[in-house]
PDB file of C-alpha atoms in Angstrom:
ATOM      1  CA  MET T 260    -103.112 190.414 214.220  1.00 38.00           C
ATOM      2  CA  PRO T 261    -100.176 190.906 211.850  1.00 44.00           C
ATOM      3  CA  ASP T 262    -100.501 193.438 209.046  1.00 45.00           C
ATOM      4  CA  GLY T 263     -99.275 191.130 206.341  1.00 46.00           C
ATOM      5  CA  ASN T 264     -95.679 192.465 206.399  1.00 44.00           C
ATOM      6  CA  GLU T 265     -94.459 190.333 209.314  1.00 61.00           C
ATOM      7  CA  ASN T 266     -92.713 186.897 208.978  1.00 79.00           C
ATOM      8  CA  ILE T 267     -94.748 183.857 209.928  1.00 86.00           C
ATOM      9  CA  VAL T 268     -93.562 180.395 210.952  1.00 93.00           C
ATOM     10  CA  VAL T 269     -95.262 177.162 209.935  1.00 96.00           C
ATOM     11  CA  LYS T 270     -94.708 174.247 212.412  1.00 97.00           C
ATOM     12  CA  VAL T 271     -95.414 170.531 212.311  1.00 98.00           C
ATOM     13  CA  ILE T 272     -96.651 169.184 215.644  1.00 97.00           C
ATOM     14  CA  PRO T 273     -96.811 165.528 216.303  1.00 97.00           C
ATOM     15  CA  SER T 274     -99.806 165.773 218.653  1.00 97.00           C
ATOM     16  CA  ILE T 275    -102.706 168.132 218.981  1.00 98.00           C
ATOM     17  CA  SER T 276    -101.991 168.132 222.729  1.00 97.00           C
ATOM     18  CA  GLU T 277     -99.049 170.511 221.974  1.00 97.00           C
ATOM     19  CA  VAL T 278    -101.660 173.238 221.234  1.00 97.00           C
ATOM     20  CA  SER T 279    -103.932 174.602 223.859  1.00 97.00           C
ATOM     21  CA  PRO T 280    -107.670 173.964 223.135  1.00 98.00           C
ATOM     22  CA  LYS T 281    -108.283 177.718 223.302  1.00 97.00           C
ATOM     23  CA  ALA T 282    -105.642 178.465 220.719  1.00 97.00           C
ATOM     24  CA  TRP T 283    -106.714 175.772 218.341  1.00 98.00           C
ATOM     25  CA  ASP T 284    -110.432 176.556 218.646  1.00 98.00           C
ATOM     26  CA  ARG T 285    -109.615 180.231 218.036  1.00 97.00           C
ATOM     27  CA  CYS T 286    -108.879 179.137 214.627  1.00 98.00           C
ATOM     28  CA  ALA T 287    -111.353 176.322 214.145  1.00 97.00           C
ATOM     29  CA  GLY T 288    -114.269 177.941 216.006  1.00 96.00           C
ATOM     30  CA  THR T 289    -116.474 175.818 218.362  1.00 95.00           C
ATOM     31  CA  SER T 290    -119.647 175.426 216.152  1.00 96.00           C
ATOM     32  CA  HIS T 291    -118.396 172.760 213.751  1.00 97.00           C
ATOM     33  CA  PRO T 292    -117.897 169.847 216.085  1.00 98.00           C
ATOM     34  CA  PHE T 293    -115.356 167.756 214.113  1.00 98.00           C
ATOM     35  CA  THR T 294    -112.558 170.327 213.746  1.00 98.00           C
ATOM     36  CA  ARG T 295    -112.665 171.219 217.408  1.00 98.00           C
ATOM     37  CA  HIS T 296    -109.687 170.528 219.592  1.00 98.00           C
ATOM     38  CA  ALA T 297    -111.955 168.392 221.699  1.00 98.00           C
ATOM     39  CA  PHE T 298    -112.829 165.978 218.970  1.00 98.00           C
ATOM     40  CA  LEU T 299    -109.409 165.634 217.462  1.00 98.00           C
ATOM     41  CA  SER T 300    -107.771 165.224 220.828  1.00 98.00           C
ATOM     42  CA  ALA T 301    -110.243 162.633 221.834  1.00 98.00           C
ATOM     43  CA  LEU T 302    -109.292 160.541 218.826  1.00 98.00           C
ATOM     44  CA  GLU T 303    -105.632 160.825 219.569  1.00 98.00           C
ATOM     45  CA  ASP T 304    -105.840 160.399 223.395  1.00 98.00           C
ATOM     46  CA  SER T 305    -108.116 157.349 223.042  1.00 98.00           C
ATOM     47  CA  GLY T 306    -105.673 155.546 220.688  1.00 98.00           C
ATOM     48  CA  SER T 307    -108.102 155.703 217.669  1.00 98.00           C
ATOM     49  CA  ALA T 308    -105.969 158.070 215.509  1.00 98.00           C
ATOM     50  CA  THR T 309    -102.217 157.454 216.181  1.00 97.00           C
ATOM     51  CA  ALA T 310     -99.128 156.317 214.454  1.00 97.00           C
ATOM     52  CA  GLU T 311     -99.948 152.776 215.621  1.00 96.00           C
ATOM     53  CA  THR T 312    -103.315 152.815 213.850  1.00 96.00           C
ATOM     54  CA  GLY T 313    -101.818 154.415 210.657  1.00 96.00           C
ATOM     55  CA  TRP T 314    -102.899 158.025 211.454  1.00 98.00           C
ATOM     56  CA  GLN T 315     -99.697 159.712 212.574  1.00 98.00           C
ATOM     57  CA  PRO T 316    -100.463 163.298 213.435  1.00 98.00           C
ATOM     58  CA  GLN T 317     -98.494 165.868 211.506  1.00 98.00           C
ATOM     59  CA  HIS T 318    -100.687 168.957 212.159  1.00 98.00           C
ATOM     60  CA  LEU T 319     -99.625 172.339 210.851  1.00 98.00           C
ATOM     61  CA  ILE T 320     -99.836 175.587 212.821  1.00 98.00           C
ATOM     62  CA  ILE T 321     -98.958 179.097 211.641  1.00 98.00           C
ATOM     63  CA  GLU T 322     -97.387 181.262 214.293  1.00 96.00           C
ATOM     64  CA  SER T 323     -96.761 184.971 214.224  1.00 93.00           C
ATOM     65  CA  PRO T 324     -93.354 186.364 215.609  1.00 92.00           C
ATOM     66  CA  LYS T 325     -95.221 186.882 218.939  1.00 91.00           C
ATOM     67  CA  GLY T 326     -96.135 183.120 219.106  1.00 91.00           C
ATOM     68  CA  ASP T 327     -99.840 183.726 218.346  1.00 93.00           C
ATOM     69  CA  ILE T 328    -101.409 180.924 216.287  1.00 96.00           C
ATOM     70  CA  LEU T 329    -102.798 182.434 213.129  1.00 97.00           C
ATOM     71  CA  GLY T 330    -103.984 179.239 211.342  1.00 98.00           C
ATOM     72  CA  ALA T 331    -103.985 175.438 211.544  1.00 98.00           C
ATOM     73  CA  SER T 332    -104.743 172.271 209.613  1.00 98.00           C
ATOM     74  CA  PRO T 333    -105.391 168.707 210.835  1.00 98.00           C
ATOM     75  CA  LEU T 334    -102.859 166.520 208.888  1.00 98.00           C
ATOM     76  CA  TYR T 335    -101.905 162.943 209.142  1.00 98.00           C
ATOM     77  CA  LEU T 336     -99.156 160.654 207.697  1.00 98.00           C
ATOM     78  CA  LYS T 337    -101.035 157.572 206.509  1.00 98.00           C
ATOM     79  CA  ASN T 338     -99.655 154.200 205.549  1.00 95.00           C
ATOM     80  CA  HIS T 339    -103.049 152.950 204.372  1.00 95.00           C
ATOM     81  CA  SER T 340    -106.365 154.344 203.028  1.00 95.00           C
ATOM     82  CA  TYR T 341    -108.695 153.091 205.666  1.00 94.00           C
ATOM     83  CA  GLY T 342    -111.076 155.449 207.505  1.00 94.00           C
ATOM     84  CA  GLU T 343    -111.057 158.084 204.874  1.00 94.00           C
ATOM     85  CA  TYR T 344    -114.257 157.516 203.001  1.00 92.00           C
ATOM     86  CA  VAL T 345    -112.663 158.468 199.772  1.00 90.00           C
ATOM     87  CA  PHE T 346    -111.694 155.343 197.954  1.00 87.00           C
ATOM     88  CA  ASP T 347    -108.304 155.683 196.350  1.00 92.00           C
ATOM     89  CA  TRP T 348    -107.356 151.986 196.090  1.00 91.00           C
ATOM     90  CA  GLY T 349    -107.334 152.341 192.336  1.00 92.00           C
ATOM     91  CA  TRP T 350    -104.789 155.117 192.493  1.00 91.00           C
ATOM     92  CA  ALA T 351    -102.595 153.169 194.772  1.00 95.00           C
ATOM     93  CA  ASP T 352    -102.672 150.179 192.651  1.00 95.00           C
ATOM     94  CA  ALA T 353    -101.886 152.176 189.509  1.00 95.00           C
ATOM     95  CA  PHE T 354     -99.110 154.037 191.261  1.00 94.00           C
ATOM     96  CA  GLU T 355     -97.436 150.835 192.535  1.00 94.00           C
ATOM     97  CA  ARG T 356     -97.878 149.078 189.214  1.00 95.00           C
ATOM     98  CA  ALA T 357     -95.882 151.978 187.722  1.00 96.00           C
ATOM     99  CA  GLY T 358     -93.094 151.296 190.090  1.00 95.00           C
ATOM    100  CA  GLY T 359     -93.790 153.769 192.747  1.00 95.00           C
ATOM    101  CA  ASN T 360     -94.631 153.536 196.548  1.00 95.00           C
ATOM    102  CA  TYR T 361     -98.101 155.069 197.115  1.00 97.00           C
ATOM    103  CA  TYR T 362     -97.772 154.766 200.924  1.00 97.00           C
ATOM    104  CA  PRO T 363     -96.984 156.768 202.894  1.00 97.00           C
ATOM    105  CA  LYS T 364     -99.086 159.802 201.898  1.00 98.00           C
ATOM    106  CA  LEU T 365    -100.313 162.984 203.731  1.00 98.00           C
ATOM    107  CA  GLN T 366    -103.999 163.268 204.544  1.00 98.00           C
ATOM    108  CA  CYS T 367    -105.652 166.490 205.536  1.00 98.00           C
ATOM    109  CA  SER T 368    -108.963 165.456 206.935  1.00 97.00           C
ATOM    110  CA  VAL T 369    -110.844 164.489 210.066  1.00 98.00           C
ATOM    111  CA  PRO T 370    -110.248 160.843 210.676  1.00 97.00           C
ATOM    112  CA  PHE T 371    -113.229 158.399 210.203  1.00 96.00           C
ATOM    113  CA  THR T 372    -115.690 161.370 209.471  1.00 96.00           C
ATOM    114  CA  PRO T 373    -116.819 162.101 205.972  1.00 95.00           C
ATOM    115  CA  VAL T 374    -118.292 165.524 206.845  1.00 96.00           C
ATOM    116  CA  THR T 375    -117.636 168.605 204.906  1.00 95.00           C
ATOM    117  CA  GLY T 376    -115.855 171.325 206.841  1.00 96.00           C
ATOM    118  CA  GLY T 377    -112.865 173.594 206.943  1.00 97.00           C
ATOM    119  CA  ARG T 378    -109.455 172.082 206.554  1.00 98.00           C
ATOM    120  CA  PHE T 379    -107.435 175.403 206.644  1.00 98.00           C
ATOM    121  CA  LEU T 380    -108.569 176.857 209.955  1.00 98.00           C
ATOM    122  CA  ILE T 381    -108.262 180.603 210.301  1.00 98.00           C
ATOM    123  CA  PRO T 382    -109.905 182.895 212.945  1.00 97.00           C
ATOM    124  CA  ASP T 383    -113.137 184.462 211.938  1.00 93.00           C
ATOM    125  CA  ARG T 384    -111.789 187.985 212.605  1.00 92.00           C
ATOM    126  CA  THR T 385    -108.993 187.648 210.106  1.00 94.00           C
ATOM    127  CA  GLY T 386    -109.465 189.925 207.084  1.00 95.00           C
ATOM    128  CA  THR T 387    -110.137 188.399 203.617  1.00 94.00           C
ATOM    129  CA  GLU T 388    -106.874 188.962 202.034  1.00 95.00           C
ATOM    130  CA  GLN T 389    -104.889 187.695 204.941  1.00 96.00           C
ATOM    131  CA  THR T 390    -107.235 184.587 205.253  1.00 96.00           C
ATOM    132  CA  ILE T 391    -106.467 183.684 201.579  1.00 95.00           C
ATOM    133  CA  ALA T 392    -102.664 184.325 202.212  1.00 95.00           C
ATOM    134  CA  LEU T 393    -102.660 182.186 205.343  1.00 96.00           C
ATOM    135  CA  LYS T 394    -104.604 179.292 203.696  1.00 96.00           C
ATOM    136  CA  GLN T 395    -102.156 179.414 200.757  1.00 94.00           C
ATOM    137  CA  ALA T 396     -99.247 179.180 203.322  1.00 95.00           C
ATOM    138  CA  LEU T 397    -100.844 176.086 204.755  1.00 96.00           C
ATOM    139  CA  GLY T 398    -101.252 174.501 201.382  1.00 95.00           C
ATOM    140  CA  GLY T 399     -97.636 175.382 200.435  1.00 94.00           C
ATOM    141  CA  ALA T 400     -96.341 174.145 203.712  1.00 96.00           C
ATOM    142  CA  MET T 401     -98.009 170.791 203.007  1.00 96.00           C
ATOM    143  CA  VAL T 402     -96.184 170.548 199.618  1.00 96.00           C
ATOM    144  CA  GLN T 403     -92.878 171.304 201.209  1.00 96.00           C
ATOM    145  CA  LEU T 404     -93.512 168.751 204.051  1.00 97.00           C
ATOM    146  CA  ALA T 405     -94.482 166.201 201.383  1.00 97.00           C
ATOM    147  CA  ASN T 406     -91.199 166.786 199.509  1.00 97.00           C
ATOM    148  CA  ARG T 407     -89.178 166.709 202.717  1.00 97.00           C
ATOM    149  CA  MET T 408     -90.806 163.358 203.825  1.00 97.00           C
ATOM    150  CA  ASP T 409     -90.702 161.923 200.272  1.00 96.00           C
ATOM    151  CA  VAL T 410     -94.334 160.947 200.269  1.00 97.00           C
ATOM    152  CA  SER T 411     -96.290 160.084 197.162  1.00 96.00           C
ATOM    153  CA  SER T 412     -99.158 162.600 197.471  1.00 96.00           C
ATOM    154  CA  ILE T 413    -101.208 164.904 199.562  1.00 97.00           C
ATOM    155  CA  HIS T 414    -104.935 164.491 200.020  1.00 97.00           C
ATOM    156  CA  VAL T 415    -107.329 167.154 201.289  1.00 97.00           C
ATOM    157  CA  THR T 416    -110.821 165.653 201.620  1.00 96.00           C
ATOM    158  CA  PHE T 417    -114.349 166.838 202.477  1.00 96.00           C
ATOM    159  CA  THR T 418    -113.114 170.472 202.378  1.00 95.00           C
ATOM    160  CA  ARG T 419    -115.327 173.548 201.639  1.00 94.00           C
ATOM    161  CA  LYS T 420    -115.642 174.861 198.054  1.00 93.00           C
ATOM    162  CA  GLU T 421    -113.602 177.962 198.631  1.00 94.00           C
ATOM    163  CA  GLU T 422    -110.657 175.848 199.800  1.00 95.00           C
ATOM    164  CA  TRP T 423    -111.083 173.366 197.083  1.00 94.00           C
ATOM    165  CA  LYS T 424    -110.769 176.241 194.620  1.00 93.00           C
ATOM    166  CA  LEU T 425    -107.879 177.917 196.403  1.00 93.00           C
ATOM    167  CA  LEU T 426    -105.704 174.772 196.451  1.00 93.00           C
ATOM    168  CA  THR T 427    -105.268 174.873 192.682  1.00 90.00           C
ATOM    169  CA  ASP T 428    -103.189 177.953 193.232  1.00 85.00           C
ATOM    170  CA  VAL T 429    -100.596 175.887 194.982  1.00 84.00           C
ATOM    171  CA  GLY T 430    -100.536 173.052 192.494  1.00 88.00           C
ATOM    172  CA  PHE T 431    -103.367 170.646 193.730  1.00 94.00           C
ATOM    173  CA  LEU T 432    -105.558 168.728 191.424  1.00 94.00           C
ATOM    174  CA  GLN T 433    -109.251 169.023 191.903  1.00 93.00           C
ATOM    175  CA  ARG T 434    -111.706 166.088 192.343  1.00 90.00           C
ATOM    176  CA  ILE T 435    -115.528 165.951 192.819  1.00 88.00           C
ATOM    177  CA  GLY T 436    -117.548 163.876 195.194  1.00 86.00           C
ATOM    178  CA  GLN T 437    -121.163 163.568 196.079  1.00 87.00           C
ATOM    179  CA  GLN T 438    -123.035 163.817 199.371  1.00 88.00           C
ATOM    180  CA  PHE T 439    -126.730 163.749 200.185  1.00 89.00           C
ATOM    181  CA  HIS T 440    -127.983 166.349 202.752  1.00 92.00           C
ATOM    182  CA  TRP T 441    -131.379 166.816 204.280  1.00 94.00           C
ATOM    183  CA  TYR T 442    -132.688 170.532 204.559  1.00 94.00           C
ATOM    184  CA  ASN T 443    -135.449 171.705 206.814  1.00 95.00           C
ATOM    185  CA  ASN T 444    -137.584 173.663 204.352  1.00 94.00           C
ATOM    186  CA  ASP T 445    -139.419 175.663 206.956  1.00 94.00           C
ATOM    187  CA  TYR T 446    -141.339 172.680 208.113  1.00 96.00           C
ATOM    188  CA  THR T 447    -143.421 173.312 211.378  1.00 95.00           C
ATOM    189  CA  ASN T 448    -143.943 169.734 212.197  1.00 96.00           C
ATOM    190  CA  PHE T 449    -143.103 166.130 210.904  1.00 95.00           C
ATOM    191  CA  ASP T 450    -146.284 165.946 208.814  1.00 95.00           C
ATOM    192  CA  ASP T 451    -145.203 168.920 206.825  1.00 96.00           C
ATOM    193  CA  PHE T 452    -142.270 167.132 205.849  1.00 96.00           C
ATOM    194  CA  LEU T 453    -144.210 163.903 205.057  1.00 97.00           C
ATOM    195  CA  GLY T 454    -146.586 165.982 202.950  1.00 95.00           C
ATOM    196  CA  GLU T 455    -143.809 166.531 200.332  1.00 95.00           C
ATOM    197  CA  LEU T 456    -143.211 162.837 199.923  1.00 96.00           C
ATOM    198  CA  THR T 457    -145.160 160.344 197.695  1.00 97.00           C
ATOM    199  CA  SER T 458    -148.040 158.532 199.148  1.00 97.00           C
ATOM    200  CA  ARG T 459    -146.113 155.257 199.146  1.00 97.00           C
ATOM    201  CA  LYS T 460    -143.172 156.769 201.100  1.00 97.00           C
ATOM    202  CA  ARG T 461    -145.533 158.486 203.563  1.00 97.00           C
ATOM    203  CA  LYS T 462    -147.227 155.150 204.245  1.00 97.00           C
ATOM    204  CA  GLN T 463    -143.971 153.324 204.752  1.00 97.00           C
ATOM    205  CA  ILE T 464    -142.649 155.913 207.235  1.00 96.00           C
ATOM    206  CA  ARG T 465    -145.833 155.948 209.270  1.00 96.00           C
ATOM    207  CA  LYS T 466    -145.916 152.286 209.278  1.00 95.00           C
ATOM    208  CA  GLU T 467    -142.235 152.087 210.615  1.00 92.00           C
ATOM    209  CA  ARG T 468    -143.061 154.745 213.285  1.00 90.00           C
ATOM    210  CA  ARG T 469    -146.176 152.776 214.422  1.00 90.00           C
ATOM    211  CA  SER T 470    -144.164 149.628 214.715  1.00 87.00           C
ATOM    212  CA  ILE T 471    -141.999 151.244 217.559  1.00 84.00           C
ATOM    213  CA  LEU T 472    -145.114 151.896 219.540  1.00 84.00           C
ATOM    214  CA  ASP T 473    -146.455 148.414 218.960  1.00 87.00           C
ATOM    215  CA  LYS T 474    -143.349 146.792 220.293  1.00 89.00           C
ATOM    216  CA  ASN T 475    -143.481 149.038 223.501  1.00 87.00           C
ATOM    217  CA  LEU T 476    -140.029 150.471 222.802  1.00 91.00           C
ATOM    218  CA  THR T 477    -138.912 153.710 224.382  1.00 92.00           C
ATOM    219  CA  ILE T 478    -136.736 156.280 222.570  1.00 94.00           C
ATOM    220  CA  LYS T 479    -134.872 158.904 224.469  1.00 96.00           C
ATOM    221  CA  THR T 480    -132.656 161.749 223.363  1.00 98.00           C
ATOM    222  CA  LEU T 481    -129.620 162.432 225.520  1.00 98.00           C
ATOM    223  CA  SER T 482    -127.067 165.205 225.626  1.00 98.00           C
ATOM    224  CA  GLY T 483    -124.354 166.468 227.883  1.00 97.00           C
ATOM    225  CA  ALA T 484    -124.562 165.361 231.607  1.00 96.00           C
ATOM    226  CA  GLU T 485    -127.571 163.058 230.643  1.00 98.00           C
ATOM    227  CA  ILE T 486    -125.240 160.733 228.922  1.00 98.00           C
ATOM    228  CA  GLU T 487    -123.859 158.257 231.561  1.00 97.00           C
ATOM    229  CA  GLU T 488    -121.122 155.656 231.286  1.00 98.00           C
ATOM    230  CA  ARG T 489    -123.717 152.869 230.982  1.00 97.00           C
ATOM    231  CA  HIS T 490    -125.024 154.574 227.817  1.00 98.00           C
ATOM    232  CA  TRP T 491    -121.399 154.564 226.336  1.00 98.00           C
ATOM    233  CA  ASP T 492    -120.977 151.039 227.390  1.00 98.00           C
ATOM    234  CA  ALA T 493    -124.137 149.990 225.490  1.00 97.00           C
ATOM    235  CA  PHE T 494    -123.459 152.262 222.483  1.00 97.00           C
ATOM    236  CA  TYR T 495    -119.933 150.781 222.067  1.00 97.00           C
ATOM    237  CA  LYS T 496    -121.578 147.425 221.673  1.00 96.00           C
ATOM    238  CA  PHE T 497    -124.018 148.764 219.068  1.00 96.00           C
ATOM    239  CA  TYR T 498    -121.076 150.333 217.284  1.00 95.00           C
ATOM    240  CA  LEU T 499    -119.100 147.057 217.127  1.00 94.00           C
ATOM    241  CA  SER T 500    -122.166 145.147 216.018  1.00 91.00           C
ATOM    242  CA  THR T 501    -122.653 147.490 213.075  1.00 87.00           C
ATOM    243  CA  THR T 502    -118.955 147.180 211.983  1.00 81.00           C
ATOM    244  CA  ASP T 503    -119.076 143.497 212.411  1.00 75.00           C
ATOM    245  CA  LYS T 504    -122.175 143.189 210.164  1.00 71.00           C
ATOM    246  CA  LYS T 505    -120.679 145.285 207.511  1.00 62.00           C
ATOM    247  CA  TRP T 506    -117.350 143.464 207.634  1.00 59.00           C
ATOM    248  CA  GLY T 507    -115.836 146.932 208.498  1.00 64.00           C
ATOM    249  CA  SER T 508    -113.112 147.951 210.806  1.00 75.00           C
ATOM    250  CA  SER T 509    -113.780 149.161 214.432  1.00 87.00           C
ATOM    251  CA  TYR T 510    -111.705 152.393 214.306  1.00 94.00           C
ATOM    252  CA  LEU T 511    -112.990 153.891 217.405  1.00 96.00           C
ATOM    253  CA  THR T 512    -111.950 152.685 220.881  1.00 97.00           C
ATOM    254  CA  ARG T 513    -114.289 152.403 223.831  1.00 97.00           C
ATOM    255  CA  SER T 514    -112.351 155.282 225.680  1.00 98.00           C
ATOM    256  CA  PHE T 515    -113.090 157.641 222.635  1.00 98.00           C
ATOM    257  CA  PHE T 516    -116.741 157.834 223.593  1.00 98.00           C
ATOM    258  CA  THR T 517    -116.017 158.730 227.209  1.00 98.00           C
ATOM    259  CA  LEU T 518    -113.732 161.437 226.209  1.00 98.00           C
ATOM    260  CA  LEU T 519    -116.371 162.732 223.808  1.00 97.00           C
ATOM    261  CA  GLY T 520    -118.760 163.028 226.650  1.00 97.00           C
ATOM    262  CA  GLU T 521    -116.231 164.671 228.962  1.00 98.00           C
ATOM    263  CA  ARG T 522    -114.842 167.165 226.362  1.00 98.00           C
ATOM    264  CA  MET T 523    -117.838 168.132 224.153  1.00 98.00           C
ATOM    265  CA  GLY T 524    -120.908 166.510 225.622  1.00 97.00           C
ATOM    266  CA  ASP T 525    -123.016 169.602 224.926  1.00 97.00           C
ATOM    267  CA  GLN T 526    -122.576 169.028 221.078  1.00 98.00           C
ATOM    268  CA  VAL T 527    -123.311 165.151 221.342  1.00 98.00           C
ATOM    269  CA  VAL T 528    -126.928 163.991 220.795  1.00 98.00           C
ATOM    270  CA  LEU T 529    -127.126 160.352 221.702  1.00 98.00           C
ATOM    271  CA  ILE T 530    -130.517 158.702 220.773  1.00 98.00           C
ATOM    272  CA  VAL T 531    -131.036 155.515 222.677  1.00 98.00           C
ATOM    273  CA  VAL T 532    -133.773 152.769 222.399  1.00 96.00           C
ATOM    274  CA  GLU T 533    -134.923 150.829 225.493  1.00 95.00           C
ATOM    275  CA  ASP T 534    -136.830 147.605 225.655  1.00 94.00           C
ATOM    276  CA  ALA T 535    -138.304 147.070 229.169  1.00 91.00           C
ATOM    277  CA  GLY T 536    -135.492 149.207 230.491  1.00 91.00           C
ATOM    278  CA  HIS T 537    -132.686 147.435 228.451  1.00 95.00           C
ATOM    279  CA  LEU T 538    -130.748 149.464 226.010  1.00 97.00           C
ATOM    280  CA  VAL T 539    -131.014 147.731 222.665  1.00 97.00           C
ATOM    281  CA  ALA T 540    -130.113 150.357 220.020  1.00 97.00           C
ATOM    282  CA  GLY T 541    -128.654 153.850 219.548  1.00 97.00           C
ATOM    283  CA  ALA T 542    -127.573 156.484 217.192  1.00 98.00           C
ATOM    284  CA  LEU T 543    -124.677 159.015 217.847  1.00 98.00           C
ATOM    285  CA  ASN T 544    -125.124 162.463 216.375  1.00 98.00           C
ATOM    286  CA  PHE T 545    -123.271 165.761 216.830  1.00 98.00           C
ATOM    287  CA  LYS T 546    -124.731 169.232 216.431  1.00 97.00           C
ATOM    288  CA  SER T 547    -123.412 172.529 215.258  1.00 96.00           C
ATOM    289  CA  ASP T 548    -125.197 175.861 215.409  1.00 94.00           C
ATOM    290  CA  ASP T 549    -127.321 174.956 212.329  1.00 94.00           C
ATOM    291  CA  THR T 550    -126.732 171.222 211.453  1.00 96.00           C
ATOM    292  CA  LEU T 551    -127.358 167.790 213.031  1.00 97.00           C
ATOM    293  CA  TYR T 552    -124.700 165.246 211.819  1.00 97.00           C
ATOM    294  CA  GLY T 553    -125.469 161.578 212.155  1.00 95.00           C
ATOM    295  CA  ARG T 554    -122.332 159.549 212.582  1.00 93.00           C
ATOM    296  CA  ASN T 555    -122.717 156.020 214.061  1.00 93.00           C
ATOM    297  CA  TRP T 556    -125.511 153.685 215.055  1.00 93.00           C
ATOM    298  CA  GLY T 557    -126.378 150.052 215.843  1.00 94.00           C
ATOM    299  CA  CYS T 558    -128.496 147.640 217.670  1.00 94.00           C
ATOM    300  CA  LEU T 559    -128.259 144.248 219.308  1.00 91.00           C
ATOM    301  CA  ALA T 560    -131.890 143.177 218.778  1.00 78.00           C
TER     302      ALA T 560
END
């Protein structure tokens, strides 16, 4: 690792495929599923997050004089605000009524994924002072890139609190959002969890769970090699059904799910529901070392 006195180079890369999975994940780690090379490359290689869909990769990497990657950020040039889960339509409208062009803009995030995580990815073994310096360098590089590309703004969304604070040092404005998380408060079983709820909620949940048994439905939890292409075929239909019902956009392509299974299947937790052997519903989850993330779900029944 450099001692802080060496020059570094910040590069803009148009595809995450230009960085090896090992080099990227040395910065991102492999626990958090959504900043891994496997997840981001699946989005790009499947055609889900590309220039054609309004997510043009402009990822940043920091290189040492020896060519080692010291830091990275997932960054995209956007010509719309879809798939971000932070609604800035009001800002766009006000900006354009004032005579400006809100799009294109730069978006530092994980496409279609409103999950808090690192956006300035630095290897864990990096010292504290150097980590701060490298993250500031990434933030400063975004500002320079924005000026060079003449975009209206830069948005860093669902970042961790320490990065949220650090960005003010390079001129970013702070904004606050709200999320709801479930924590396992040392429950030894499901009844322990139910015991913390009101009587009405306990009865409702137990009634819903009994209804599954009454309908003779079978629920299976699959991961890794247990997930077959037939499962992805069915799940893609569930996914489309959900987006159609909610008048949403189907951002993810069918091939994205196959690539997920191939590249990071061990971090995928796919729950499927069968009715007399037919797949009728499913929920796609991802797991880190300490968290389960629910992402997409749907049913045909």
